mmCIF file with all atom_site columns, C-alpha atoms in Angstrom:
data_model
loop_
_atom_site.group_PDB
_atom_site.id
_atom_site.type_symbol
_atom_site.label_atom_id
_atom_site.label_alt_id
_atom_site.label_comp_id
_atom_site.label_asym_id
_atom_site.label_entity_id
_atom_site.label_seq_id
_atom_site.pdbx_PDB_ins_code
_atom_site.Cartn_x
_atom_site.Cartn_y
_atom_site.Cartn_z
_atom_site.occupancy
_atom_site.B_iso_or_equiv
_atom_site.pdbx_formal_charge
_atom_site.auth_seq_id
_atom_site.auth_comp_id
_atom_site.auth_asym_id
_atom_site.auth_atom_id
_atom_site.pdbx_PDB_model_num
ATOM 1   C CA . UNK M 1 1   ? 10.244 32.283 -0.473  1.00 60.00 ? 184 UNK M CA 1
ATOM 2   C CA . UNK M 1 2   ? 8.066  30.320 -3.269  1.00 85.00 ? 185 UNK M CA 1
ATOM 3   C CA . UNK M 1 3   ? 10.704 30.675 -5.550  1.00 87.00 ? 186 UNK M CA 1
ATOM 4   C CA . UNK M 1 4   ? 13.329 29.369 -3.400  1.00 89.00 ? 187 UNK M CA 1
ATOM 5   C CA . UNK M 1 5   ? 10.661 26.303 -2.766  1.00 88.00 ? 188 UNK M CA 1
ATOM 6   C CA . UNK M 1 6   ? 10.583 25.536 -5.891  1.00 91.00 ? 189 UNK M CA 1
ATOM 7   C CA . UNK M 1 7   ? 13.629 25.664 -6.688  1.00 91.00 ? 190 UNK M CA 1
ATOM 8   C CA . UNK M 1 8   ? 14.506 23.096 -3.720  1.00 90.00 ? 191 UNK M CA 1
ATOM 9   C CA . UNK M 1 9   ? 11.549 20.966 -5.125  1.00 91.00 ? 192 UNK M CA 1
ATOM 10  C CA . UNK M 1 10  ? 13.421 21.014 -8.628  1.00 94.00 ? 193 UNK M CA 1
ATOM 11  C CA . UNK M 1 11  ? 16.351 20.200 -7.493  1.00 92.00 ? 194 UNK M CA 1
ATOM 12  C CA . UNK M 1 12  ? 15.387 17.151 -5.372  1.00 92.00 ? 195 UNK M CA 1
ATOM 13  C CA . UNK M 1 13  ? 13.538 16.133 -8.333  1.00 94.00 ? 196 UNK M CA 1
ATOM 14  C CA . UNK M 1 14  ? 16.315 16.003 -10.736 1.00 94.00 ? 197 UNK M CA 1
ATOM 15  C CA . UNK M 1 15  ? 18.790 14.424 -8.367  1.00 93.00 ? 198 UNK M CA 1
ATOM 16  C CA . UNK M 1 16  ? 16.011 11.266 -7.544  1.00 93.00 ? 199 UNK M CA 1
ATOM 17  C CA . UNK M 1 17  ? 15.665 11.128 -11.503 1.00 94.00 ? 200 UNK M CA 1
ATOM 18  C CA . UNK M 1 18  ? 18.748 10.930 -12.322 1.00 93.00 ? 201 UNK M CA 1
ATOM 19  C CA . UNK M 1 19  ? 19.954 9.065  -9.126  1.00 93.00 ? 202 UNK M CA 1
ATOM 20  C CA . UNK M 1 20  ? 17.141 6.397  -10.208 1.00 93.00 ? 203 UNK M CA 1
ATOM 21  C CA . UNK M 1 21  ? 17.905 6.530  -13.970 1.00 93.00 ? 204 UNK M CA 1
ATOM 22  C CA . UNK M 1 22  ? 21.800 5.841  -13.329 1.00 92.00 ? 205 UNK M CA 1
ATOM 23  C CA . UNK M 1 23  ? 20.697 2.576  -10.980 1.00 93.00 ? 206 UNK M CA 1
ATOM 24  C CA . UNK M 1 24  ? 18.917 0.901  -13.469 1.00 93.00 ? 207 UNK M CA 1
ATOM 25  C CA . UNK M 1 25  ? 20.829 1.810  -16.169 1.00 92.00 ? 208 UNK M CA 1
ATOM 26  C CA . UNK M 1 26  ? 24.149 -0.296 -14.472 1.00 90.00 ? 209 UNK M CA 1
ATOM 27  C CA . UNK M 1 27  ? 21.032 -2.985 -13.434 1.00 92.00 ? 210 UNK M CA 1
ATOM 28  C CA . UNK M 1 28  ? 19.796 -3.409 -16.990 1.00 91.00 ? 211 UNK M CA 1
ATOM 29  C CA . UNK M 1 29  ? 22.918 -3.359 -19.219 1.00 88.00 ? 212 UNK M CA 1
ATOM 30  C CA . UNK M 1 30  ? 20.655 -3.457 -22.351 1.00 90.00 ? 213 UNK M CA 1
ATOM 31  C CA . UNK M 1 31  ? 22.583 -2.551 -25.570 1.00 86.00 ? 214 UNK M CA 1
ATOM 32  C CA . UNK M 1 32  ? 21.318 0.659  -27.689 1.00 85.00 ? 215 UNK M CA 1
ATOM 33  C CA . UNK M 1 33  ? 19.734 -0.170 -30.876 1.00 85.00 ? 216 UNK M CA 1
ATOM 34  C CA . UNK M 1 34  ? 22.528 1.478  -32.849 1.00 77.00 ? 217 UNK M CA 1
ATOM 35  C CA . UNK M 1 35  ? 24.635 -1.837 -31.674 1.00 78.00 ? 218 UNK M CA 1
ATOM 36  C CA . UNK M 1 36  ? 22.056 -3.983 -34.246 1.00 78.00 ? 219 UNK M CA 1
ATOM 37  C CA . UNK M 1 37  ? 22.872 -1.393 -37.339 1.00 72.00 ? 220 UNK M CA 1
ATOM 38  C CA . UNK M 1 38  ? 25.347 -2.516 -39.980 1.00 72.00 ? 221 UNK M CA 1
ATOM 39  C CA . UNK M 1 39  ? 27.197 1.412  -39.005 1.00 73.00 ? 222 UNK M CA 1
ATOM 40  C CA . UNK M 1 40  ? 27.362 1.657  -35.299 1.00 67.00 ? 223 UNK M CA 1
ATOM 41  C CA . UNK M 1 41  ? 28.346 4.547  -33.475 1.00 64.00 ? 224 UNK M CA 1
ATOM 42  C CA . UNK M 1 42  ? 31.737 4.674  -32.637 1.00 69.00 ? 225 UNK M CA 1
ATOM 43  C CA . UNK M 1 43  ? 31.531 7.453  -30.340 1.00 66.00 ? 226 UNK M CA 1
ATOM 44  C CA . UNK M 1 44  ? 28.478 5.003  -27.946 1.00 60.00 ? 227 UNK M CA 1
ATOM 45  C CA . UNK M 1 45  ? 31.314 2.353  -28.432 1.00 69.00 ? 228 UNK M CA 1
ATOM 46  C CA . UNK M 1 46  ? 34.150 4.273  -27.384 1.00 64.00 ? 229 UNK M CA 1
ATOM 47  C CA . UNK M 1 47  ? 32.578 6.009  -24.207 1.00 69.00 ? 230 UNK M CA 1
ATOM 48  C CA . UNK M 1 48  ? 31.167 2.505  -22.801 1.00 70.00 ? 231 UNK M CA 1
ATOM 49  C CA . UNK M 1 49  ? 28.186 3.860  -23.585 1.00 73.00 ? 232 UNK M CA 1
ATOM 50  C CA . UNK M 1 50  ? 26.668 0.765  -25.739 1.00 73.00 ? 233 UNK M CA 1
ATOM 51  C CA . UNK M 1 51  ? 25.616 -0.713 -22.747 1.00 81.00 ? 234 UNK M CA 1
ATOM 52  C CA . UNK M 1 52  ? 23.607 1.632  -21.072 1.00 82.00 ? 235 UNK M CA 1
ATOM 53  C CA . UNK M 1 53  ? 19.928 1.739  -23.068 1.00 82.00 ? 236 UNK M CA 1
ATOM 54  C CA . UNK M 1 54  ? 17.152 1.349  -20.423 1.00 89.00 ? 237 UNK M CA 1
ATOM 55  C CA . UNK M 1 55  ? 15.920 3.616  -19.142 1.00 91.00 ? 238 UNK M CA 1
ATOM 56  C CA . UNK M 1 56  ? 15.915 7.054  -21.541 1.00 93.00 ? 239 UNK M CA 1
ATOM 57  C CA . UNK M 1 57  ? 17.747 9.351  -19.454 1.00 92.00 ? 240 UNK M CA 1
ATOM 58  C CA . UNK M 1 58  ? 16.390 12.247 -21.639 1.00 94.00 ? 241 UNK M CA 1
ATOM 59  C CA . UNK M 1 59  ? 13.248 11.163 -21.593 1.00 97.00 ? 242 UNK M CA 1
ATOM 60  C CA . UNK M 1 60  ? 12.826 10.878 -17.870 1.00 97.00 ? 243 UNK M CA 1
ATOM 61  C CA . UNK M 1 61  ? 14.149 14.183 -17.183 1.00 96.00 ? 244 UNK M CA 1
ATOM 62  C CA . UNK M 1 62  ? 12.216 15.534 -19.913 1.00 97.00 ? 245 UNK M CA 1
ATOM 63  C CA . UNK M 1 63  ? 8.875  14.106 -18.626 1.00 97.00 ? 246 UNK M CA 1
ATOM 64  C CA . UNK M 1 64  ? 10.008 15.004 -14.789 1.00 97.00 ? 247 UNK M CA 1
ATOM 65  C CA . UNK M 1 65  ? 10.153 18.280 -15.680 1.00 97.00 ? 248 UNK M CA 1
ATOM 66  C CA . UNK M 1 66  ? 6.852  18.306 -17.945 1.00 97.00 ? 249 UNK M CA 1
ATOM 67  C CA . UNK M 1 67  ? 5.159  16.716 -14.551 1.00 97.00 ? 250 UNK M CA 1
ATOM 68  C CA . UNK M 1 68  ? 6.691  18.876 -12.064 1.00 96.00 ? 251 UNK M CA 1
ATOM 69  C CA . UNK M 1 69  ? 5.932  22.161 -14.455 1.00 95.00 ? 252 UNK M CA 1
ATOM 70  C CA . UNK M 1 70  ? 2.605  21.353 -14.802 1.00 95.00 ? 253 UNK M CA 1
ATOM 71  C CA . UNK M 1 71  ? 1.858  20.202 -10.743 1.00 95.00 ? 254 UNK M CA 1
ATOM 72  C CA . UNK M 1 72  ? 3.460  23.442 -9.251  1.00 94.00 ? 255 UNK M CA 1
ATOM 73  C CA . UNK M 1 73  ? 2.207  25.660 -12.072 1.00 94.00 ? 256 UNK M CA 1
ATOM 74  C CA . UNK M 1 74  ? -1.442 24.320 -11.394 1.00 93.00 ? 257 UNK M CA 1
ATOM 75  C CA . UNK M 1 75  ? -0.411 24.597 -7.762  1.00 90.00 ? 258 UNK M CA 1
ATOM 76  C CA . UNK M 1 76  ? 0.453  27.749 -7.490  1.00 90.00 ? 259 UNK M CA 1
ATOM 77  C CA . UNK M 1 77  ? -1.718 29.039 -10.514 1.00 92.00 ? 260 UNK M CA 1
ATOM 78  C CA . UNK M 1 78  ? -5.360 27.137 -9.867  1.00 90.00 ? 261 UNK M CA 1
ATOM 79  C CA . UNK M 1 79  ? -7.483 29.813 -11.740 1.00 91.00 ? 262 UNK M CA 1
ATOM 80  C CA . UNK M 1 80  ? -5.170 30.681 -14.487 1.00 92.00 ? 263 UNK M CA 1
ATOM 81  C CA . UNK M 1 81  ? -5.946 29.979 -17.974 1.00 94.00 ? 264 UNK M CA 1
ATOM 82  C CA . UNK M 1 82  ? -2.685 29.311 -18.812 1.00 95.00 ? 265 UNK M CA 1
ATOM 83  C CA . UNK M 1 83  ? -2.871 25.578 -17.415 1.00 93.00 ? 266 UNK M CA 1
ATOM 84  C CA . UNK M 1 84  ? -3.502 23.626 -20.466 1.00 94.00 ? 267 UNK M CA 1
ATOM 85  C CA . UNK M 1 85  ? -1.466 25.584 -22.943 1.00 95.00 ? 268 UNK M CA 1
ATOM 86  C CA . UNK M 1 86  ? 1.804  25.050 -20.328 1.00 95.00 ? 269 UNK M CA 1
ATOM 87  C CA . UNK M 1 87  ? 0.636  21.422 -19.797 1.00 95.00 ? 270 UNK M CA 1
ATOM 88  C CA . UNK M 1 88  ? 0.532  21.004 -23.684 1.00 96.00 ? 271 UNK M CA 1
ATOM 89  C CA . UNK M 1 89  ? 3.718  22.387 -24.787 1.00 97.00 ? 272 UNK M CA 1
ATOM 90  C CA . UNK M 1 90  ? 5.568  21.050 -21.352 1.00 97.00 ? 273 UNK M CA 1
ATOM 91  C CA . UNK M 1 91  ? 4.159  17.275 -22.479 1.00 97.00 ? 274 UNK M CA 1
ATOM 92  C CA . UNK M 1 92  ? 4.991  18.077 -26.135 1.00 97.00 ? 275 UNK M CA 1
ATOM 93  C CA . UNK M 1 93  ? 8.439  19.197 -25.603 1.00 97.00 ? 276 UNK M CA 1
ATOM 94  C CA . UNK M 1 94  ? 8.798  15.565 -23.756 1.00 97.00 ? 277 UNK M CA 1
ATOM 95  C CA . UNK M 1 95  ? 7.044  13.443 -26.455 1.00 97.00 ? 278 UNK M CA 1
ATOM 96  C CA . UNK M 1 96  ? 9.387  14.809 -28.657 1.00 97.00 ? 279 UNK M CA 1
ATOM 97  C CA . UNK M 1 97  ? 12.301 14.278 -26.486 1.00 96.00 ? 280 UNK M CA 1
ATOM 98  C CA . UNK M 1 98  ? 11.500 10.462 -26.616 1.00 96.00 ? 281 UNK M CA 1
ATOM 99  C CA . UNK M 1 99  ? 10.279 10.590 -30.362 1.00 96.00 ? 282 UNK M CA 1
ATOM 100 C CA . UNK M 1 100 ? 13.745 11.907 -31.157 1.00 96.00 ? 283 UNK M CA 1
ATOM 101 C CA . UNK M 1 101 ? 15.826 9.348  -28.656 1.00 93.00 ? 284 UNK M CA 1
ATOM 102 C CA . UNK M 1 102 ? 13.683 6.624  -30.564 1.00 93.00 ? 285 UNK M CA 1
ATOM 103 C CA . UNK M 1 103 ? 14.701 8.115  -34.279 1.00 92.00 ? 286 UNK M CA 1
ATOM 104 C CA . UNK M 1 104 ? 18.194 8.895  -33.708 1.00 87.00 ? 287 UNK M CA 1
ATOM 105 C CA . UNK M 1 105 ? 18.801 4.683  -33.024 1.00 85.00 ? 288 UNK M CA 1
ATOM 106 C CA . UNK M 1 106 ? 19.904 5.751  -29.000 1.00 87.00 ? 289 UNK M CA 1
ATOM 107 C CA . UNK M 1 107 ? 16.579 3.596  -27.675 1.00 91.00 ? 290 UNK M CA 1
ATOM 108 C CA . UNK M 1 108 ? 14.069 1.169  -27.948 1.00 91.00 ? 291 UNK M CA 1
ATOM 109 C CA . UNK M 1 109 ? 10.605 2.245  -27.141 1.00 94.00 ? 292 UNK M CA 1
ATOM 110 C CA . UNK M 1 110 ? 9.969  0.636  -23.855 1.00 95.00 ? 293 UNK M CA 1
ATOM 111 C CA . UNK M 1 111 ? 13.468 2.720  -22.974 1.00 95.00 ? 294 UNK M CA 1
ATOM 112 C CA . UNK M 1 112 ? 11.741 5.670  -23.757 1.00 96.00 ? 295 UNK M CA 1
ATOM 113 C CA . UNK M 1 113 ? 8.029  4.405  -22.080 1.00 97.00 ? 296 UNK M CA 1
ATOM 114 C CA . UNK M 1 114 ? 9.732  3.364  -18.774 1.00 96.00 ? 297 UNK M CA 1
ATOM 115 C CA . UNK M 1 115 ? 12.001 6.717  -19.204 1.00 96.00 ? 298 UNK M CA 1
ATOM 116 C CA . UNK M 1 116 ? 8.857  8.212  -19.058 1.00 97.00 ? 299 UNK M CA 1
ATOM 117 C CA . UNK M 1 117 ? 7.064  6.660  -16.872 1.00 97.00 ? 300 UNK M CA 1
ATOM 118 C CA . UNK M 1 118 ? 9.398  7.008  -14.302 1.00 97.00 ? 301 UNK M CA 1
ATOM 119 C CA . UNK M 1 119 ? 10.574 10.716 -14.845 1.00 96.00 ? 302 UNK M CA 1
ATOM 120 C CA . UNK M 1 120 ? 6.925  11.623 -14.574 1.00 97.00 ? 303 UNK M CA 1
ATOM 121 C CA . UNK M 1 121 ? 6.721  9.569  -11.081 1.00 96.00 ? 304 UNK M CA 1
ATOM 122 C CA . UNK M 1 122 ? 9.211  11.845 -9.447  1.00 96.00 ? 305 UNK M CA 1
ATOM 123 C CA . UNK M 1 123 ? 7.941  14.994 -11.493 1.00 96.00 ? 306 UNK M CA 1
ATOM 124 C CA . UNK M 1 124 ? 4.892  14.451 -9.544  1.00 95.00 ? 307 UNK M CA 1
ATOM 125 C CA . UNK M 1 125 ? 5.939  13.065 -6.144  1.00 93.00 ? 308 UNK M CA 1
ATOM 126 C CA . UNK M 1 126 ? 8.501  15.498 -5.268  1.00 92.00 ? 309 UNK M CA 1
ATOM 127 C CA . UNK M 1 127 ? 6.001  18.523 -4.878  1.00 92.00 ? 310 UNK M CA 1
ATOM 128 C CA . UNK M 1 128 ? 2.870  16.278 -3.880  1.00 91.00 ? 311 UNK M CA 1
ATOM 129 C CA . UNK M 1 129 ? 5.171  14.984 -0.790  1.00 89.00 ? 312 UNK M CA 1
ATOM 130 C CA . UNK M 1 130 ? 6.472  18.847 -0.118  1.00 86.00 ? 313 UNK M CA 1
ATOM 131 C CA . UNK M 1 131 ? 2.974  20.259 -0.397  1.00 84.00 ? 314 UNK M CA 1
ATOM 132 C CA . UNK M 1 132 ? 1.461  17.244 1.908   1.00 83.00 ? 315 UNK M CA 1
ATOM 133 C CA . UNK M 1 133 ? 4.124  18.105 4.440   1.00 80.00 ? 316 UNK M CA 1
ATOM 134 C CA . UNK M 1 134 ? 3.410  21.623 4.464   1.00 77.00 ? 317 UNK M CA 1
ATOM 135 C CA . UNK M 1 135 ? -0.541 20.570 5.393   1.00 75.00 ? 318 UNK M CA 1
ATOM 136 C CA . UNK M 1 136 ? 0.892  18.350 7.885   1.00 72.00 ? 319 UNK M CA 1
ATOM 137 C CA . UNK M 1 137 ? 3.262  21.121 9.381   1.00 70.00 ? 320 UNK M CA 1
ATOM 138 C CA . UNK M 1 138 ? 0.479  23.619 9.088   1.00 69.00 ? 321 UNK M CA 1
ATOM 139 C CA . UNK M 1 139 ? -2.430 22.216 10.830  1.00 65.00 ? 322 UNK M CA 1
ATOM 140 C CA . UNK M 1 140 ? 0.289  21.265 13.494  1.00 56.00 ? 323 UNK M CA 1
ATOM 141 C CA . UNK M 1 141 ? 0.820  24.149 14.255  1.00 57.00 ? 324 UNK M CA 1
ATOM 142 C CA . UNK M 1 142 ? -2.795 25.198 14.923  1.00 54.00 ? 325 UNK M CA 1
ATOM 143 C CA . UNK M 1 143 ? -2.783 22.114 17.447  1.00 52.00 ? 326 UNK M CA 1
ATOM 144 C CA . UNK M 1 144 ? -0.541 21.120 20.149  1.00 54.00 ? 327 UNK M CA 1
ATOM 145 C CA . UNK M 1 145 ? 3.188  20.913 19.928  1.00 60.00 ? 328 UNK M CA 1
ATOM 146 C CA . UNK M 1 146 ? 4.625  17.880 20.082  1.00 63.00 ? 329 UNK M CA 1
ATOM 147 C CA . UNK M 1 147 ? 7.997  16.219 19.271  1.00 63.00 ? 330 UNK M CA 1
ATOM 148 C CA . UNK M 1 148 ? 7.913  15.553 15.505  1.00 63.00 ? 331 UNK M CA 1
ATOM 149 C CA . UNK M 1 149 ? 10.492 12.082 14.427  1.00 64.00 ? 332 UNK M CA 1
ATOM 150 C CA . UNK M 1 150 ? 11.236 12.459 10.862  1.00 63.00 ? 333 UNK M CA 1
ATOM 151 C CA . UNK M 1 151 ? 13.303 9.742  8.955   1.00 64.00 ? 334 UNK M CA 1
ATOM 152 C CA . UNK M 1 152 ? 15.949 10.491 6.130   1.00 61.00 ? 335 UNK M CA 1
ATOM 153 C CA . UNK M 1 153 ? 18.447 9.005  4.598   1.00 62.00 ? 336 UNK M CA 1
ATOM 154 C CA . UNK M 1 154 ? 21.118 9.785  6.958   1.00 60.00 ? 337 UNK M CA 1
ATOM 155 C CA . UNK M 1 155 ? 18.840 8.735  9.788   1.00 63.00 ? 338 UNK M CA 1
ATOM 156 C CA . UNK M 1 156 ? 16.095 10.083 12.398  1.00 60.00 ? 339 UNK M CA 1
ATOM 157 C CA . UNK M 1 157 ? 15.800 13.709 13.131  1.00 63.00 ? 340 UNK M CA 1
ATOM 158 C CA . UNK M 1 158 ? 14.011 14.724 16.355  1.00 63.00 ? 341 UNK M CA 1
ATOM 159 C CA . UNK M 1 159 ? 12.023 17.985 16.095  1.00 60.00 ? 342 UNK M CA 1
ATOM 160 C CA . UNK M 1 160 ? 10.938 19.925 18.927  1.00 58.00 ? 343 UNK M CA 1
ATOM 161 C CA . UNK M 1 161 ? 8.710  22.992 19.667  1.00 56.00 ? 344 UNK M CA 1
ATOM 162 C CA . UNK M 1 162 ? 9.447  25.588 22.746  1.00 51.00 ? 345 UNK M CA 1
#
């Protein structure tokens, strides 16, 4: 069952990364730094892909899953003494992801800093909200049952106990 958490958790967390990363990308229109090179890439040109600089993509999925390794691992994991070599290499595999973005012309820093910044937002939100819920459920269930209202996207569910 904690695998099959998890891999819910991961899942939500790479569809709000990406989902997030694809609005501002069409928001920002900011032009790669290849466009400013006296050899562009033709490929970037061809795709429509010029256009489409801020926010690293790579980087925020690289840092959302450097985040979201490192919460559940430490989660699940509190007394290991594994936790700072898989926080290291997870954060060093993403600083390199940027580094690399940064030296192959695709993006600007800031691209790769907001990339970042906001990959390792949803890294860390997506299994802080499911672990805060399962408190909340939890200690509900030691108390009273009530009738639970829970908002989504597609509206408000109504949860009841018998």
């Amino acid at each position: 069952q904690d695998l099959f958490e998890v891999a819910v958790m991961y899942s939500e967390a790479i569809l709000f990364t990406n989902g997030i990363k694809d609005w501002i990308k069409i928001a920002a229109k900011r032009e790669r730094p290849y466009m400013y090179f006296d050899k562009r890439d033709q490929d970037g040109i061809d795709d429509n892909d010029y256009k489409y600089s801020f926010l690293s993509g790579h980087t925020a999925n690289a840092f959302m899953g450097a985040t979201f390794t490192s919460y559940v691992f430490c989660s699940y994991y509190p007394d290991s003494n594994f936790k700072i070599p898989v926080i290291a290499a997870s954060y060093l595999f993403a600083a390199g992801t940027g580094a690399l973005r940064m030296a192959s012309g695709n993006h600007f820093a800031t691209d790769v800093l907001a990339g970042a910044a906001m990959g390792s937002a949803v890294g860390f939100a997506v299994p802080f909200i499911h672990h805060f819920f399962a408190q909340k459920n939890n200690s509900a269930e030691t108390s009273s049952k009530k009738p639970q209202l829970m908002f989504s996207p597609y509206g408000v569910n109504v949860h009841l106990d018998f």
